[in-house]
Coordinates of C-alpha atoms and ligand atoms in Angstrom, one line a residue:
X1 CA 67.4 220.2 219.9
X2 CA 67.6 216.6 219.1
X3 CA 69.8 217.0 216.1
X4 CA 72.1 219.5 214.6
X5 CA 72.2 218.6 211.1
X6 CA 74.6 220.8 209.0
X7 CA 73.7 220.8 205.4
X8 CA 76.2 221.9 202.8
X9 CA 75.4 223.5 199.5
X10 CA 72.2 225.1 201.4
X11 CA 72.0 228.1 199.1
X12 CA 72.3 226.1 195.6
X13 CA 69.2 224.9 193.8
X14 CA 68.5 221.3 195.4
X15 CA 70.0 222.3 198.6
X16 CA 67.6 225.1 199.4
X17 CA 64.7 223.0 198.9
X18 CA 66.2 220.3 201.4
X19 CA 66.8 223.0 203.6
X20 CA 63.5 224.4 203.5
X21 CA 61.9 221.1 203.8
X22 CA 63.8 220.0 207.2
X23 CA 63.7 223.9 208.4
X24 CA 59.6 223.8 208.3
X25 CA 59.0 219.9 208.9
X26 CA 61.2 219.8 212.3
X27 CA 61.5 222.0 214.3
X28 CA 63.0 220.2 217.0
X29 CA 66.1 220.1 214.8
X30 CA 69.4 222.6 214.2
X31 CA 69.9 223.2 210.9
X32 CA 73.0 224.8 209.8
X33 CA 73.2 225.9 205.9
X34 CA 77.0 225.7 205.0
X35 CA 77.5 227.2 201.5
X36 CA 80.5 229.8 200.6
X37 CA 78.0 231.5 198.1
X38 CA 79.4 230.7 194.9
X39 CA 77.5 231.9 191.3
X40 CA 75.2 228.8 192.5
X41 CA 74.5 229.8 195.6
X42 CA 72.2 232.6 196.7
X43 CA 70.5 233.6 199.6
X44 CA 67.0 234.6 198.0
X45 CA 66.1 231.0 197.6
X46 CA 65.8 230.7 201.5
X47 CA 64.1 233.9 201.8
X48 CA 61.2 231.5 203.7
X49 CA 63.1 229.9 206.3
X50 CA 65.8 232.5 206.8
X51 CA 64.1 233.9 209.8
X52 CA 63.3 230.6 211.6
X53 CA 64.6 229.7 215.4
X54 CA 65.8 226.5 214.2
X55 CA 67.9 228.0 211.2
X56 CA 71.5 228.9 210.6
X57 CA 73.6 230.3 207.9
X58 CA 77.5 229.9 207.8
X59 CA 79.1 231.4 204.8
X60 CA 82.1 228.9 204.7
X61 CA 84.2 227.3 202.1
X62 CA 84.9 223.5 202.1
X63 CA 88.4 224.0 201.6
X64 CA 88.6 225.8 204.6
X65 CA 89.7 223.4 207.2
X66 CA 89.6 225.7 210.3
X67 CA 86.2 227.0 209.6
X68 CA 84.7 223.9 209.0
X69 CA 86.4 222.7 212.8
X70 CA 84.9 225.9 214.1
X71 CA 81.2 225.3 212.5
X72 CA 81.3 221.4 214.2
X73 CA 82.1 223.1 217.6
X74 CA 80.1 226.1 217.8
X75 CA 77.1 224.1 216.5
X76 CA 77.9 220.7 217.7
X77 CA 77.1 219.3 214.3
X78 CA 75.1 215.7 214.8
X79 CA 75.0 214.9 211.3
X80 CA 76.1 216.0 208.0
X81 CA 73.6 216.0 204.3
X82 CA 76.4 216.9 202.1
X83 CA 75.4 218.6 198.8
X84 CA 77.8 221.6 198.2
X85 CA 79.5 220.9 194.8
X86 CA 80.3 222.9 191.2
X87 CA 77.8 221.2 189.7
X88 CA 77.5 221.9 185.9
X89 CA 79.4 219.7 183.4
X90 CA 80.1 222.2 181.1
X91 CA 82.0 223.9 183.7
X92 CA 84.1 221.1 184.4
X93 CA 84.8 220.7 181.0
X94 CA 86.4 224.4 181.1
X95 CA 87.6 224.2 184.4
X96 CA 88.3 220.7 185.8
X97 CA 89.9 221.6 188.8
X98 CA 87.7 223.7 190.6
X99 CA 85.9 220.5 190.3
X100 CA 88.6 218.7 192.1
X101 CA 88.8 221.1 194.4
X102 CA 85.5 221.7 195.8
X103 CA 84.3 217.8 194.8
X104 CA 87.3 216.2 195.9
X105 CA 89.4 218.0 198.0
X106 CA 86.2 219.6 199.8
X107 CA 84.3 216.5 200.2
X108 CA 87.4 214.6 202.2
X109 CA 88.0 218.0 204.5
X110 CA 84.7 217.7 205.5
X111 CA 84.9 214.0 206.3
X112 CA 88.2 214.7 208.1
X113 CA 86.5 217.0 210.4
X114 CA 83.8 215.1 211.0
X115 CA 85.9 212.1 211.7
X116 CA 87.8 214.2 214.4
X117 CA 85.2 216.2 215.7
X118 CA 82.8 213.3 216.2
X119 CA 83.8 211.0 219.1
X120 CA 81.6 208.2 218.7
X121 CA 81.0 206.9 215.0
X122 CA 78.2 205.2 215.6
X123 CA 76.4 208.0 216.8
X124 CA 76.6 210.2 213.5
X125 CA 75.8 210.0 209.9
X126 CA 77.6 211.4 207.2
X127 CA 74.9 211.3 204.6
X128 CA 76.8 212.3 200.4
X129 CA 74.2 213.5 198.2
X130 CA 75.4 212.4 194.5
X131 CA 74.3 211.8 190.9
X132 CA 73.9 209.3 188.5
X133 CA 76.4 210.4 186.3
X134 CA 79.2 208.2 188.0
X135 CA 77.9 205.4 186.3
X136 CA 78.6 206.5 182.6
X137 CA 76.3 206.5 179.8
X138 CA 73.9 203.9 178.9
X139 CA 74.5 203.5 175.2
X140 CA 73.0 199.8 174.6
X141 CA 69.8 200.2 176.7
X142 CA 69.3 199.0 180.6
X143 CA 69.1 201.3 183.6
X144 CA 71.2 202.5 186.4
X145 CA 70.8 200.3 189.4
X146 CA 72.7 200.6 192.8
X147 CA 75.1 197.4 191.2
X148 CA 75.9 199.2 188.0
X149 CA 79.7 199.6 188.1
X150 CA 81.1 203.4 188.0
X151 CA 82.6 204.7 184.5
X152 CA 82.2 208.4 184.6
X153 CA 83.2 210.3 181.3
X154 CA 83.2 213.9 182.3
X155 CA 85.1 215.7 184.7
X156 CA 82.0 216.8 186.6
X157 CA 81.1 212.7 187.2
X158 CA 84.8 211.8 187.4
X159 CA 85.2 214.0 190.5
X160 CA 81.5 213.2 191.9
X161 CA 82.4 209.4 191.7
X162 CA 85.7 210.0 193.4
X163 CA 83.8 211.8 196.3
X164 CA 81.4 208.9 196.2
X165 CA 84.9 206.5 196.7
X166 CA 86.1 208.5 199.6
X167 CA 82.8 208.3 201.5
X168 CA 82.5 204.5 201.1
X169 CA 86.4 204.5 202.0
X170 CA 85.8 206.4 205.4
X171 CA 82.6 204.1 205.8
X172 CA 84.7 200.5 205.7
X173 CA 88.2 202.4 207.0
X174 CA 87.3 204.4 210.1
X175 CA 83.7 202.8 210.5
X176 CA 81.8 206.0 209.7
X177 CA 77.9 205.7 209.5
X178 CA 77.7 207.2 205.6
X179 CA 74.9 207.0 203.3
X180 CA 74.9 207.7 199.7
X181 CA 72.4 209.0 197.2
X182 CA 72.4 209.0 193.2
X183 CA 69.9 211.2 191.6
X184 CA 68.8 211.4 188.2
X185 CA 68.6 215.5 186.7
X186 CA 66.4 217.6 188.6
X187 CA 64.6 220.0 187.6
X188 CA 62.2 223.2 189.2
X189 CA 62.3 226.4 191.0
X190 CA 65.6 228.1 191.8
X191 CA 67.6 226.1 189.1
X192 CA 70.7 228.2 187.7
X193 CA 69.8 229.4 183.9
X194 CA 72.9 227.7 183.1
X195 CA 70.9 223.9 183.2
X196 CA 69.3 222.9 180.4
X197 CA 65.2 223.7 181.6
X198 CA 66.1 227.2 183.3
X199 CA 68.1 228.2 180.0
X200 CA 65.1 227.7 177.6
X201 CA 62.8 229.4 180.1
X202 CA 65.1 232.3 180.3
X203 CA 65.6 232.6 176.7
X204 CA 62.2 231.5 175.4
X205 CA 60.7 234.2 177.6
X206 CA 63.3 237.3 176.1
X207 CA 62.9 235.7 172.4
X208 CA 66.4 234.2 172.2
X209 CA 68.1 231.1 170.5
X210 CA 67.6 228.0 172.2
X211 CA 70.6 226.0 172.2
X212 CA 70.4 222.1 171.3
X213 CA 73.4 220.3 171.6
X214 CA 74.4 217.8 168.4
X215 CA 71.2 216.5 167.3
X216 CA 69.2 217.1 170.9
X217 CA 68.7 212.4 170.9
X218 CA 70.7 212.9 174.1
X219 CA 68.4 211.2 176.8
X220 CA 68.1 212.5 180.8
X221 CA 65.8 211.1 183.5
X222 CA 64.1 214.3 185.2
X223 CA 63.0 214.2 188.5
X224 CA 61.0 217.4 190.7
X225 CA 63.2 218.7 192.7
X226 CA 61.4 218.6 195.6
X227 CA 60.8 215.0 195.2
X228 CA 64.9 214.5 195.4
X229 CA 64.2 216.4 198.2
X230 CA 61.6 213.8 200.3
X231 CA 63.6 211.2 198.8
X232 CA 66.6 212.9 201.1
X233 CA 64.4 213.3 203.9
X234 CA 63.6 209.3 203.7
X235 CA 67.0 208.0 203.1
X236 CA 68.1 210.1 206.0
X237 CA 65.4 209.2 208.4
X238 CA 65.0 205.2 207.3
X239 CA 67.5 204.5 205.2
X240 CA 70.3 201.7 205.8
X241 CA 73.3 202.6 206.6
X242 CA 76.2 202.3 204.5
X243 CA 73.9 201.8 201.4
X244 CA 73.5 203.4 197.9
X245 CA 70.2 204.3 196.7
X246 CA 69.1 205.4 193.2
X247 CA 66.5 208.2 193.3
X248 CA 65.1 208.6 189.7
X249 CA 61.8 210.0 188.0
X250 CA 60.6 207.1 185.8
X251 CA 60.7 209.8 183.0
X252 CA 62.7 209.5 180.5
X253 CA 62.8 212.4 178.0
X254 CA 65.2 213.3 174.6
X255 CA 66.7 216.9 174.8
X256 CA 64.9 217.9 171.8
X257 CA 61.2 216.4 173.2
X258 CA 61.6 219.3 176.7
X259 CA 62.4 221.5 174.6
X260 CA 59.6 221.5 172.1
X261 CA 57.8 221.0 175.3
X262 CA 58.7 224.2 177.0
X263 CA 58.3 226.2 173.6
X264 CA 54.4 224.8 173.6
X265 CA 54.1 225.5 177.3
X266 CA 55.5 229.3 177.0
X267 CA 53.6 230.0 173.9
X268 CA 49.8 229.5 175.6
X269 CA 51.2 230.9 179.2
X270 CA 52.7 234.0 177.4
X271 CA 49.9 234.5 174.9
X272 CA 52.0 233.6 171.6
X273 CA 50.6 232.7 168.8
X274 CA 51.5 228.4 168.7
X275 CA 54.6 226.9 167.3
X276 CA 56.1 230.8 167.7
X277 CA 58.7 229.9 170.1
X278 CA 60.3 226.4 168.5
X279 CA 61.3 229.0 165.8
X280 CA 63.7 229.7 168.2
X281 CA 65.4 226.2 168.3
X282 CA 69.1 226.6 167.1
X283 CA 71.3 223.3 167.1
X284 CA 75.1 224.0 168.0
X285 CA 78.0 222.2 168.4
X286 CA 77.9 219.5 171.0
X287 CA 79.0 218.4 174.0
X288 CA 82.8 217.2 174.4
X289 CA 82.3 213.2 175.5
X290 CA 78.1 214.3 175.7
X291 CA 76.5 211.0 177.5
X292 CA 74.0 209.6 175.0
X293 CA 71.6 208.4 177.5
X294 CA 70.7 208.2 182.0
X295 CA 67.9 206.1 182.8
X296 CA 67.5 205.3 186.9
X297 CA 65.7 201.8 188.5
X298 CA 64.5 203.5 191.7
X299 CA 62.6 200.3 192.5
X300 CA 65.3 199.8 195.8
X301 CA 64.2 203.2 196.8
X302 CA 60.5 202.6 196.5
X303 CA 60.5 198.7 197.5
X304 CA 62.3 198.9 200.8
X305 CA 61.7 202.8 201.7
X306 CA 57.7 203.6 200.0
X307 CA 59.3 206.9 198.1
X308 CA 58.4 207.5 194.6
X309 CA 57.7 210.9 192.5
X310 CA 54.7 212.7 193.5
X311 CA 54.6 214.9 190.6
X312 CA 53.9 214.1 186.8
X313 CA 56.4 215.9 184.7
X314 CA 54.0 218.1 182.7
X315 CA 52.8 219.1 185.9
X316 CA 56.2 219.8 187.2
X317 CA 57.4 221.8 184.0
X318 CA 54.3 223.8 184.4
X319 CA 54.9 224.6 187.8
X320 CA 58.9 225.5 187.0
X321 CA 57.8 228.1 184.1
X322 CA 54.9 229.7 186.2
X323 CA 58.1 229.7 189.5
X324 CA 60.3 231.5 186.6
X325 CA 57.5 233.8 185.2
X326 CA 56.8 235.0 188.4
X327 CA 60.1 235.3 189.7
X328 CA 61.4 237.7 187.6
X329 CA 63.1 239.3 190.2
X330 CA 65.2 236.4 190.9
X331 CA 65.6 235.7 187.2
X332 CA 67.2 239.0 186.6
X333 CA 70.1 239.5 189.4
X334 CA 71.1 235.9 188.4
X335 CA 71.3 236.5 184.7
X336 CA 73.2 240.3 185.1
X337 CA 76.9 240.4 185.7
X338 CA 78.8 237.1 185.2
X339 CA 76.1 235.2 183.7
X340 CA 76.1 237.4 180.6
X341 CA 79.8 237.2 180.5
X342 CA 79.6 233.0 180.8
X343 CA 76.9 232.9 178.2
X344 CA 78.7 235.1 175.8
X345 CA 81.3 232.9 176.0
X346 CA 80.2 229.0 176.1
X347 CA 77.6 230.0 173.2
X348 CA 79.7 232.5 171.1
Ligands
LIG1 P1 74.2 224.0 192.7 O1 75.4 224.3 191.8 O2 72.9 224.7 192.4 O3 74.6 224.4 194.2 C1 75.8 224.1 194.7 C2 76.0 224.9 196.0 O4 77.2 224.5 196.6 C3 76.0 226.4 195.8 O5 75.1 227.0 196.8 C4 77.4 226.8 196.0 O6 77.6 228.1 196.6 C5 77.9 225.7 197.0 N1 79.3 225.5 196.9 C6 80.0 225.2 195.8 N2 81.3 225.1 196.1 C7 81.5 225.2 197.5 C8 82.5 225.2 198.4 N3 83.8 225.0 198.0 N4 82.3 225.4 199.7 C9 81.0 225.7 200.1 N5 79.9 225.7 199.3 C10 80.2 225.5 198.0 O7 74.1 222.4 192.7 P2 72.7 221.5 192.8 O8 72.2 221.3 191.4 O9 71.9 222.1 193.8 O10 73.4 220.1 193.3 C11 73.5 219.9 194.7 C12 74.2 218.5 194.8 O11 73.4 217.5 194.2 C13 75.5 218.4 194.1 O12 76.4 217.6 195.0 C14 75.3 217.7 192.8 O13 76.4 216.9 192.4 C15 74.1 216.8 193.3 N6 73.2 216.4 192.2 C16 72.6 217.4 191.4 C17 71.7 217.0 190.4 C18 71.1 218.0 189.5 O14 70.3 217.7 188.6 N7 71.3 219.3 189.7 C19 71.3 215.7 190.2 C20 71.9 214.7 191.1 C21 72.8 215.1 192.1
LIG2 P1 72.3 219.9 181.8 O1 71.0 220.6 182.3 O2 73.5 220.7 181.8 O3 72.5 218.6 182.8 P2 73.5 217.4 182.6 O4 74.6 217.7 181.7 O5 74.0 217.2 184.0 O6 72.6 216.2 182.2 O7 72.0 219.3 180.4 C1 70.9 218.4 180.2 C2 71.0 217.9 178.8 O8 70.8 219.0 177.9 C3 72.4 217.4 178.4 O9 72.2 216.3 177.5 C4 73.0 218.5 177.7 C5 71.9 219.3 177.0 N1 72.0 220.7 176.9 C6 71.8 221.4 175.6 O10 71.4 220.7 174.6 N2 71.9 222.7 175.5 C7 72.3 223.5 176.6 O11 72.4 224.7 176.4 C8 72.5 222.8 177.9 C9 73.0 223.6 179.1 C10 72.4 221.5 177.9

């Protein structure tokens, strides 16, 4: 084996795609899926790879130390794509320090042991896999460039960016080979129904309220995930170390606009007669601190390393709600249990 890449967060929704991808496009590599399996992470989404030679699942938590030593060893970890994370800002809101823990706390373990377990720096690369959301809200227009200095409002960004500070720290510090990624919203198959596209496919499909926050202006970049995913791949492969590089979809929509979009999409797809589902479109209270507005310049990404999306957002919604409609399966075990008991309560 050439490399043995251990990638963390495996199991959760952008991580299984990354996985996937490396798992089926070489073969000459290791690749060790670190997750501890929290409500984000699950199994089925790797239900393709899980059988390959080249493939390896460790059900670990970041915060423990002596298990993370013990997965370098055993697997003699090359290189690290680090995406484990609590990932959902309204989450954070309720619980800001699991956010520390797992973001913070979680993200420097694992650079501790790599640090330690690694002899030669130069030999490794500790690649962080983080958003945009460290730079704040763009209220007065521009985009989100690799420049743009951090300001992030929530406690989701505020302990992202701090992981982001730590990396860069071990990078000038210790002289560890890092590389960092910010990535606009993703969205597509094997997305938790508690993001913002998987909700209204879940409850557009069973007939139930679709929840807009304030007055639904609020503005996200969405990118495919499996684009985020070759843009991964690229930075890992040919990107320059110790650099930042913003990975956005050019596609800038208002909360209200996907929406409206998914309702029309559902209604032909489902046989309903049109405009059937947006009577389903109930505005609650909003966000606390809500971010008006993300917009990413991917141009660094696309000038120096040739990525850009492959995939037209129409497309890609399309694709998501046919992935959801005929994974129902899937849909189900993650919306029993817990989920009901989280929904009941964040939309009460
Ligand atoms: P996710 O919530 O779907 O998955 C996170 C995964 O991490 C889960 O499998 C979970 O079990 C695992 N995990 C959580 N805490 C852990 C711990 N303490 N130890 C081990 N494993 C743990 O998240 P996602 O949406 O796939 O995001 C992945 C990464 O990409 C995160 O770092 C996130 O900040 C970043 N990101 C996400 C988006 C997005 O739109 N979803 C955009 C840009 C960047
Ligand atoms: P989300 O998918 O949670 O991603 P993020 O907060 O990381 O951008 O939310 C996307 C947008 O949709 C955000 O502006 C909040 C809004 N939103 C709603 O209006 N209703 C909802 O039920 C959720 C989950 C999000």
């Amino acid at each position: 084996m050439s490399k043995s890449i251990l990638i963390t967060g495996g199991a959760g929704f952008i991580g299984s795609h990354v996985v996937q991808l490396f798992v089926e496009k070489y073969l000459d590599y290791k690749i060790i899926n670190l997750d501890c399996l929290t409500y984000a992470g699950n199994l089925e989404n790797l239900k393709e790879v899980e059988n390959a030679s080249n493939y390896i699942f460790e059900k670990v938590n970041l915060l423990d130390v002596d298990e993370l030593r013990r997965v370098f060893e055993v697997h003699q970890v090359t290189d690290v794509i680090h995406l484990a994370a609590e990932s959902h800002v309204d989450r954070s809101i309720s619980d800001p320090l699991a956010f520390v823990n797992t973001n913070v706390i979680g993200t420097v373990n694992l650079l501790n042991v790599a640090k330690t377990y690694w002899r030669d720096l130069q030999d490794h690369l500790f690649y962080h896999v983080s958003t945009d959301e460290v730079y704040g809200s763009l209220d007065h227009g521009g985009f989100f460039t690799e420049t743009t200095p951090y300001d992030p409002q929530s406690p989701y960004s505020a302990s992202k960016a701090a992981s982001d500070h730590f990396v860069r720290a071990y990078s000038n510090t210790y002289g560890m080979k890092t590389v960092i990624t910010n990535c606009s919203n993703n969205y597509g198959p094997n997305q938790f129904p508690e993001k913002l596209i998987p909700l209204c496919i879940h409850n557009i499909k069973n007939n139930r309220p679709l929840p807009v926050y304030g007055k639904g202006e609020n503005i996200r970049d969405w990118l495919f995930v499996v684009d985020h995913a070759r843009a991964i791949d690229m930075v890992f492969h040919k990107g320059k170390v110790g650099e930042t590089y913003n990975v956005g979809g050019f596609n800038e929509w208002k909360n209200i606009d996907i929406v409206k979009l998914l309702c029309q999409k559902m209604d032909e797809k489902l046989g309903r007669e049109t405009g059937s589902s947006e009577k389903l479109i109930t505005y609650v209270t909003d966000r606390a601190g809500h971010d008006m507005r993300y917009a990413i310049d991917a141009s660094k990404i696309q000038n120096e390393l040739g990525w850009e999306p492959s995939l037209q957002f129409e497309e890609g919604i399309s694709k998501t709600i046919d992935w959801y409609l005929d994974n129902e399966d899937w849909l189900n075990s993650v919306t029993s249990g817990d989920y009901q008991k989280y929904y009941q309560e964040r939309y009460k």
